[in-house]
Short mmCIF file of C-alpha atoms and ligand atoms in Angstrom, two decimals:
data_model
loop_
_atom_site.label_atom_id
_atom_site.label_comp_id
_atom_site.label_asym_id
_atom_site.label_seq_id
_atom_site.Cartn_x
_atom_site.Cartn_y
_atom_site.Cartn_z
CA MET P 2 0.00 0.00 0.00
CA GLU P 3 1.30 3.44 -0.92
CA THR P 4 1.57 6.10 1.79
CA ILE P 5 1.18 9.80 1.02
CA PHE P 6 3.04 11.98 3.50
CA SER P 7 4.13 15.63 3.69
CA GLU P 8 7.02 16.89 5.81
CA THR P 9 5.10 20.18 6.03
CA HIS P 10 3.11 18.63 8.90
CA LYS P 11 6.02 19.77 11.13
CA ARG P 12 4.87 23.38 10.71
CA ARG P 13 1.97 22.50 13.01
CA ASN P 14 3.88 22.66 16.26
CA ALA P 15 1.87 24.57 18.84
CA ARG P 16 3.46 25.07 22.24
CA SER P 17 0.35 24.75 24.29
CA GLU P 18 -2.97 22.97 24.75
CA LEU P 19 -5.46 24.16 27.34
CA TYR P 20 -6.17 20.95 29.26
CA GLY P 21 -7.71 20.68 32.70
CA GLY P 22 -7.03 24.35 33.39
CA GLU P 23 -3.35 24.07 32.53
CA LEU P 24 -1.36 24.82 29.40
CA VAL P 25 0.31 21.52 28.55
CA GLU P 26 2.32 20.21 25.59
CA PRO P 27 -0.27 19.38 22.91
CA PHE P 28 -1.29 15.71 22.66
CA GLU P 29 -1.45 16.27 18.91
CA ARG P 30 2.28 16.83 18.29
CA PRO P 31 4.69 16.36 15.35
CA SER P 32 6.26 13.15 16.68
CA ARG P 33 2.94 11.34 16.09
CA ALA P 34 3.39 11.47 12.33
CA GLU P 35 7.08 10.65 12.58
CA TYR P 36 6.38 7.45 14.53
CA ILE P 37 3.77 6.39 11.99
CA VAL P 38 5.94 6.97 8.92
CA GLU P 39 8.81 5.21 10.67
CA ARG P 40 6.62 2.14 11.18
CA VAL P 41 5.40 2.29 7.57
CA ARG P 42 9.04 2.17 6.48
CA SER P 43 10.22 -0.50 8.92
CA VAL P 44 7.52 -3.02 7.92
CA ARG P 45 7.96 -2.05 4.22
CA LEU P 46 4.26 -1.33 3.80
CA GLY P 47 5.02 0.27 0.44
CA PRO P 48 6.40 3.47 -1.08
CA VAL P 49 6.10 6.79 0.78
CA ASN P 50 5.46 9.72 -1.54
CA PRO P 51 4.79 13.45 -1.14
CA PRO P 52 1.41 14.92 -2.13
CA ASP P 53 0.57 16.73 -5.35
CA ASP P 54 -0.91 20.23 -5.09
CA PHE P 55 -4.60 20.50 -5.98
CA GLY P 56 -4.84 24.13 -4.91
CA MET P 57 -7.64 25.81 -2.95
CA GLN P 58 -10.61 24.78 -5.09
CA PRO P 59 -11.20 21.34 -3.51
CA ILE P 60 -10.91 22.89 -0.03
CA LEU P 61 -13.46 25.57 -0.91
CA ALA P 62 -15.77 22.87 -2.28
CA VAL P 63 -16.25 21.76 1.34
CA HIS P 64 -15.53 24.71 3.65
CA ASP P 65 -16.98 28.21 3.97
CA ALA P 66 -14.77 30.71 2.11
CA ASP P 67 -14.70 33.26 4.96
CA PHE P 68 -13.70 30.50 7.39
CA VAL P 69 -10.82 29.43 5.14
CA ALA P 70 -9.68 33.06 4.76
CA PHE P 71 -9.78 33.33 8.57
CA LEU P 72 -7.55 30.26 8.94
CA GLN P 73 -5.06 31.79 6.52
CA SER P 74 -4.82 35.14 8.27
CA VAL P 75 -5.59 34.48 11.93
CA TRP P 76 -2.02 34.14 13.19
CA THR P 77 -0.92 37.39 11.53
CA GLU P 78 -3.99 39.23 12.79
CA TRP P 79 -3.61 37.82 16.30
CA GLN P 80 -0.04 39.14 16.49
CA ALA P 81 -1.03 42.46 14.94
CA ALA P 82 -3.60 42.85 17.74
CA GLY P 83 -0.69 42.81 20.18
CA PHE P 84 -1.35 39.43 21.78
CA LYS P 85 1.80 37.71 22.98
CA GLY P 86 0.75 34.08 23.25
CA GLU P 87 -0.70 31.56 20.83
CA ALA P 88 -4.19 32.20 19.48
CA ILE P 89 -6.62 30.63 21.97
CA PRO P 90 -10.30 31.61 21.97
CA SER P 91 -11.77 32.79 25.24
CA VAL P 92 -15.25 33.90 24.21
CA TRP P 93 -18.03 32.32 22.14
CA PRO P 94 -21.40 33.03 20.57
CA ALA P 95 -23.17 30.67 22.97
CA ARG P 96 -26.98 30.67 23.26
CA ARG P 97 -29.28 33.56 22.19
CA THR P 98 -26.54 35.69 20.63
CA SER P 99 -26.55 37.90 17.54
CA THR P 100 -25.59 36.51 14.12
CA HIS P 101 -23.27 39.47 13.39
CA ILE P 102 -19.71 38.29 12.82
CA PRO P 103 -17.27 40.42 14.88
CA LYS P 104 -14.33 42.30 13.34
CA HIS P 105 -11.83 42.01 16.20
CA ILE P 106 -9.70 38.88 15.93
CA ASP P 107 -10.46 37.88 19.53
CA GLY P 108 -14.16 37.75 18.69
CA LEU P 109 -13.58 36.17 15.29
CA LEU P 110 -11.50 33.41 16.86
CA GLY P 111 -14.35 32.38 19.14
CA TYR P 112 -16.79 32.66 16.24
CA TYR P 113 -14.89 30.06 14.20
CA ALA P 114 -13.74 27.84 17.09
CA LEU P 115 -15.70 24.89 18.45
CA ALA P 116 -13.29 24.38 21.34
CA SER P 117 -10.33 26.08 23.00
CA GLU P 118 -7.72 23.31 23.23
CA THR P 119 -6.48 23.90 19.70
CA SER P 120 -3.99 26.78 19.89
CA ILE P 121 -3.10 28.41 16.58
CA SER P 122 0.46 29.53 15.92
CA ASP P 123 2.90 30.15 13.07
CA GLY P 124 2.75 27.43 10.38
CA THR P 125 -0.64 26.04 11.37
CA TRP P 126 -2.24 26.99 8.07
CA ASP P 127 0.67 25.62 6.00
CA ALA P 128 0.41 22.25 7.74
CA ALA P 129 -3.40 22.13 7.50
CA TYR P 130 -3.21 22.94 3.78
CA ALA P 131 -0.57 20.24 3.21
CA SER P 132 -2.64 17.73 5.18
CA ALA P 133 -5.64 18.35 2.91
CA GLN P 134 -3.38 17.85 -0.15
CA VAL P 135 -2.21 14.52 1.33
CA ALA P 136 -5.84 13.38 1.48
CA LEU P 137 -6.58 14.68 -2.03
CA THR P 138 -3.56 12.89 -3.47
CA GLY P 139 -4.74 9.64 -1.87
CA ALA P 140 -8.19 10.13 -3.43
CA GLU P 141 -6.59 10.77 -6.80
CA ARG P 142 -4.58 7.52 -6.54
CA LEU P 143 -7.84 5.61 -6.08
CA ARG P 144 -9.22 7.33 -9.18
CA GLN P 145 -6.16 6.05 -11.04
CA GLY P 146 -7.01 2.50 -9.98
CA ALA P 147 -5.22 1.86 -6.67
CA ARG P 148 -7.05 -0.61 -4.39
CA SER P 149 -5.98 1.20 -1.24
CA VAL P 150 -3.93 4.20 -0.15
CA PHE P 151 -2.79 5.56 3.20
CA SER P 152 -3.02 9.34 3.48
CA LEU P 153 -0.86 10.04 6.50
CA CYS P 154 -2.56 13.33 7.33
CA ARG P 155 -1.43 15.61 10.14
CA PRO P 156 -3.07 17.70 11.51
CA PRO P 157 -6.21 15.54 11.62
CA GLY P 158 -9.50 16.72 10.15
CA HIS P 159 -12.69 15.03 11.30
CA HIS P 160 -13.72 17.67 13.88
CA ALA P 161 -13.43 20.50 11.33
CA ALA P 162 -16.92 21.49 10.15
CA LEU P 163 -18.17 23.72 7.34
CA ASP P 164 -17.02 26.82 9.24
CA MET P 165 -15.45 25.65 12.51
CA TYR P 166 -12.05 24.39 13.67
CA GLY P 167 -11.15 22.65 16.93
CA GLY P 168 -10.36 19.26 18.40
CA TYR P 169 -6.89 19.59 16.80
CA CYS P 170 -8.54 19.91 13.34
CA PHE P 171 -8.65 22.79 10.84
CA LEU P 172 -9.63 21.40 7.43
CA ASN P 173 -11.68 18.22 7.10
CA ASN P 174 -9.28 16.05 5.11
CA ALA P 175 -11.63 13.07 4.72
CA ALA P 176 -14.53 15.28 3.62
CA ILE P 177 -12.33 17.13 1.13
CA ALA P 178 -11.20 13.80 -0.35
CA ALA P 179 -14.80 12.54 -0.53
CA GLN P 180 -16.02 15.70 -2.26
CA HIS P 181 -13.14 15.51 -4.73
CA LEU P 182 -14.19 11.96 -5.68
CA LEU P 183 -17.84 13.05 -6.05
CA ASP P 184 -16.81 16.00 -8.20
CA ASN P 185 -14.86 13.66 -10.46
CA GLY P 186 -17.40 11.01 -11.32
CA ALA P 187 -18.18 9.06 -8.15
CA GLU P 188 -21.88 8.86 -7.25
CA ARG P 189 -21.65 7.51 -3.72
CA VAL P 190 -18.88 7.60 -1.12
CA ALA P 191 -19.00 6.08 2.37
CA ILE P 192 -16.94 7.49 5.24
CA LEU P 193 -16.35 5.11 8.14
CA ASP P 194 -14.93 6.95 11.15
CA VAL P 195 -13.20 4.62 13.62
CA ASP P 196 -11.40 7.33 15.61
CA PHE P 197 -12.33 7.28 19.31
CA HIS P 198 -13.97 10.70 18.97
CA HIS P 199 -17.14 11.43 17.04
CA GLY P 200 -16.49 12.92 13.61
CA ASN P 201 -18.74 15.90 14.20
CA GLY P 202 -17.20 17.90 11.36
CA THR P 203 -17.72 15.22 8.75
CA GLN P 204 -21.27 14.66 10.00
CA ASP P 205 -21.95 18.40 9.80
CA ILE P 206 -20.64 18.74 6.25
CA PHE P 207 -22.71 15.89 4.78
CA TYR P 208 -25.72 15.87 7.13
CA GLU P 209 -28.31 16.78 4.50
CA ARG P 210 -26.83 14.73 1.67
CA GLU P 211 -27.44 11.24 0.33
CA ASP P 212 -24.27 10.98 -1.79
CA VAL P 213 -22.15 10.46 1.33
CA LEU P 214 -22.96 7.80 3.92
CA PHE P 215 -21.25 8.76 7.19
CA LEU P 216 -20.82 6.21 9.98
CA SER P 217 -18.95 6.85 13.23
CA LEU P 218 -18.02 4.59 16.17
CA HIS P 219 -17.01 6.68 19.17
CA GLY P 220 -17.06 7.40 22.87
CA ASP P 221 -20.59 8.39 23.88
CA PRO P 222 -20.78 12.21 23.69
CA MET P 223 -22.48 12.17 27.11
CA ASP P 224 -19.00 11.24 28.39
CA ALA P 225 -16.53 12.31 25.71
CA PHE P 226 -15.39 15.12 23.43
CA PRO P 227 -16.89 16.63 21.25
CA TYR P 228 -19.84 16.33 23.75
CA TYR P 229 -22.45 18.18 21.71
CA LEU P 230 -22.85 15.86 18.73
CA GLY P 231 -22.61 12.15 17.99
CA HIS P 232 -25.79 10.70 19.47
CA ALA P 233 -27.55 7.72 17.91
CA ASP P 234 -30.65 9.79 17.09
CA GLU P 235 -28.69 11.96 14.63
CA THR P 236 -29.63 10.14 11.44
CA GLY P 237 -29.43 12.89 8.80
CA LYS P 238 -31.83 15.53 7.55
CA GLY P 239 -33.89 16.12 4.41
CA ALA P 240 -32.36 14.24 1.48
CA GLY P 241 -29.70 13.04 3.94
CA GLU P 242 -32.17 11.28 6.25
CA GLY P 243 -30.86 7.78 6.92
CA PHE P 244 -27.37 8.53 5.63
CA ASN P 245 -25.78 9.39 8.98
CA VAL P 246 -25.15 6.59 11.45
CA ASN P 247 -23.69 7.04 14.94
CA TYR P 248 -22.52 4.31 17.31
CA PRO P 249 -21.90 5.98 20.70
CA LEU P 250 -20.21 3.48 23.05
CA PRO P 251 -19.70 3.68 26.82
CA PRO P 252 -16.50 3.99 28.87
CA GLY P 253 -14.55 0.74 29.05
CA THR P 254 -15.82 -0.62 25.71
CA ASP P 255 -13.64 -3.59 24.65
CA PHE P 256 -12.96 -4.96 21.18
CA VAL P 257 -15.72 -7.60 21.26
CA THR P 258 -18.37 -4.92 21.83
CA TRP P 259 -16.73 -2.38 19.52
CA ARG P 260 -16.51 -4.96 16.73
CA LYS P 261 -20.27 -5.62 16.88
CA SER P 262 -20.88 -1.99 16.01
CA LEU P 263 -18.21 -2.20 13.32
CA GLN P 264 -19.93 -5.24 11.82
CA ASP P 265 -23.24 -3.37 11.74
CA ALA P 266 -21.54 -0.38 10.08
CA ILE P 267 -19.87 -2.66 7.53
CA GLU P 268 -23.24 -4.20 6.61
CA LYS P 269 -24.69 -0.71 6.09
CA VAL P 270 -21.76 0.27 3.89
CA ALA P 271 -22.25 -2.88 1.79
CA ALA P 272 -25.98 -2.15 1.41
CA TYR P 273 -25.22 1.44 0.35
CA GLY P 274 -22.89 0.25 -2.43
CA PRO P 275 -20.41 3.13 -2.62
CA GLU P 276 -17.67 3.29 -5.26
CA VAL P 277 -15.14 4.19 -2.59
CA LEU P 278 -14.76 3.77 1.17
CA ILE P 279 -12.90 6.42 3.15
CA ILE P 280 -11.75 5.37 6.60
CA SER P 281 -11.15 8.14 9.13
CA LEU P 282 -8.42 6.22 10.91
CA GLY P 283 -7.87 7.23 14.51
CA VAL P 284 -6.11 4.75 16.78
CA ASP P 285 -7.06 6.50 20.02
CA THR P 286 -9.36 3.52 20.67
CA PHE P 287 -6.18 1.87 22.06
CA GLU P 288 -6.32 0.69 25.68
CA THR P 289 -3.59 3.04 26.91
CA ASP P 290 -4.55 6.15 24.96
CA PRO P 291 -4.12 9.03 27.42
CA ILE P 292 -7.33 10.93 26.51
CA SER P 293 -9.75 8.13 25.54
CA PHE P 294 -11.65 5.25 27.17
CA PHE P 295 -11.90 2.23 24.87
CA LYS P 296 -9.87 -0.93 25.44
CA LEU P 297 -8.60 -2.13 22.07
CA LYS P 298 -5.30 -4.04 22.02
CA SER P 299 -2.68 -3.80 19.28
CA ALA P 300 -3.70 -7.14 17.69
CA ASP P 301 -7.33 -5.93 17.43
CA PHE P 302 -6.26 -3.31 14.90
CA ILE P 303 -5.11 -6.11 12.55
CA THR P 304 -8.42 -7.92 13.01
CA TYR P 305 -10.58 -4.95 12.16
CA GLY P 306 -8.38 -3.98 9.20
CA ALA P 307 -9.24 -7.40 7.77
CA ASP P 308 -12.93 -6.90 8.62
CA ILE P 309 -12.93 -3.72 6.52
CA ALA P 310 -11.13 -5.49 3.65
CA ALA P 311 -13.99 -7.99 3.42
CA LEU P 312 -16.07 -5.19 1.86
CA LYS P 313 -13.83 -5.44 -1.22
CA LEU P 314 -14.09 -1.72 -1.86
CA PRO P 315 -11.33 0.68 -2.92
CA ALA P 316 -10.22 2.18 0.37
CA LEU P 317 -8.65 5.48 1.34
CA PHE P 318 -7.27 5.51 4.88
CA VAL P 319 -7.06 9.07 6.23
CA MET P 320 -5.10 9.47 9.47
CA GLU P 321 -6.96 11.14 12.34
CA GLY P 322 -6.13 10.73 16.07
CA GLY P 323 -4.09 8.50 18.39
CA TYR P 324 -2.13 9.81 21.36
CA ASP P 325 -0.29 6.85 22.86
CA ILE P 326 2.60 7.94 20.72
CA ALA P 327 4.93 5.03 21.52
CA GLU P 328 2.39 2.62 20.00
CA ILE P 329 0.74 4.84 17.39
CA GLY P 330 2.86 3.53 14.51
CA VAL P 331 2.25 -0.11 15.35
CA ASN P 332 -1.50 0.38 15.81
CA ALA P 333 -2.07 2.46 12.66
CA VAL P 334 0.01 0.21 10.45
CA ASN P 335 -1.63 -2.89 11.97
CA VAL P 336 -4.94 -1.72 10.47
CA LEU P 337 -3.32 -1.27 7.07
CA GLU P 338 -1.57 -4.65 7.16
CA GLY P 339 -4.76 -6.34 8.41
CA PHE P 340 -6.55 -4.77 5.44
CA GLU P 341 -3.91 -5.87 2.94
CA ASN P 342 -3.73 -9.46 4.21
CA GLY P 343 -7.44 -9.77 4.95
CA GLY P 344 -10.65 -9.79 2.98
C1 LIG R 582 -9.00 14.80 18.16
B1 LIG R 582 -9.17 13.50 17.38
C2 LIG R 582 -11.39 18.16 26.80
C3 LIG R 582 -10.44 17.46 25.94
C4 LIG R 582 -10.58 17.92 24.53
C5 LIG R 582 -9.85 17.24 22.37
C6 LIG R 582 -9.70 15.93 21.72
C7 LIG R 582 -9.54 16.06 20.24
C8 LIG R 582 -9.38 14.71 19.60
N1 LIG R 582 -11.04 17.95 28.17
N2 LIG R 582 -9.81 17.07 23.78
O1 LIG R 582 -10.50 13.06 17.24
O2 LIG R 582 -8.39 12.41 17.85
ZN1 LIG R 583 -9.83 11.09 18.26
#
């Protein structure tokens, strides 16, 4: 399996994450991607290649143009406002507020943020842009006939919505890849999100559409980030009714239980009959992940990679989360090897 990877991910290197009232080193840090690409190389998964550049158009096909312009200019504007630290929102349009969009960068930041843990600093946009190109290049490889591709995206994307960033995400890489495939001949794409966290951004982007089936297995939002989306009763709207499927799972969920939901999701994907399957691949379901509460073991990642292969669909794996960094390479590549040897 080919891996697409950009060194530009290193430009996303924030100093701080607001966590439990403290500023700590971000869980989502550059070494994550380095460990993964190292593992890809050591098991000889396949060639590792840089992305092509598809420009802004496929990004703007998914995200709000003013939001994207904000992402491009926020760091410069934040500094110009005289702030000394990284850009962290501290105020939000919560309930019963006006729809006017503020001018001051402090207000704009809260307007476009869905959470405050994701500090913005120099290079964030460059890395987010490169990460989207990594996903797009993977999608393009499938169009050229590849059976599977690994888009080693960093920063991740599945929390990024039409016009919101947060949860370590800025641009929704999986959604951008899906839209690119739809805009180039595909009629139906399924996105299976196996990251521990609900893919609220992907759900948001495709909620009223029938050309993308979105399925997500995740920690119950009653107990886990992103808290305000990801319940089982969110099934889509309008033309999209029935094309959004959530599997919220409780603290302590082990592989046997998790796999039952996966099997159900796989059956729904098969019934939908997409041309392509995109997997939002987060390995924060691992038993020792520092911010998550599922109990998957390293060998389970091989097993479920093979389960996904049984669908016999062209597959684009898009990297999302995973924060037990010592094991992130093994766990992510286990899914890919399970897929290649399975089915
Ligand atoms: C990104 B991905 C609140 C913690 C907020 C944000 C988690 C983002 C996960 N105490 N944590 O889905 O792996
Ligand atoms: Zn996650």
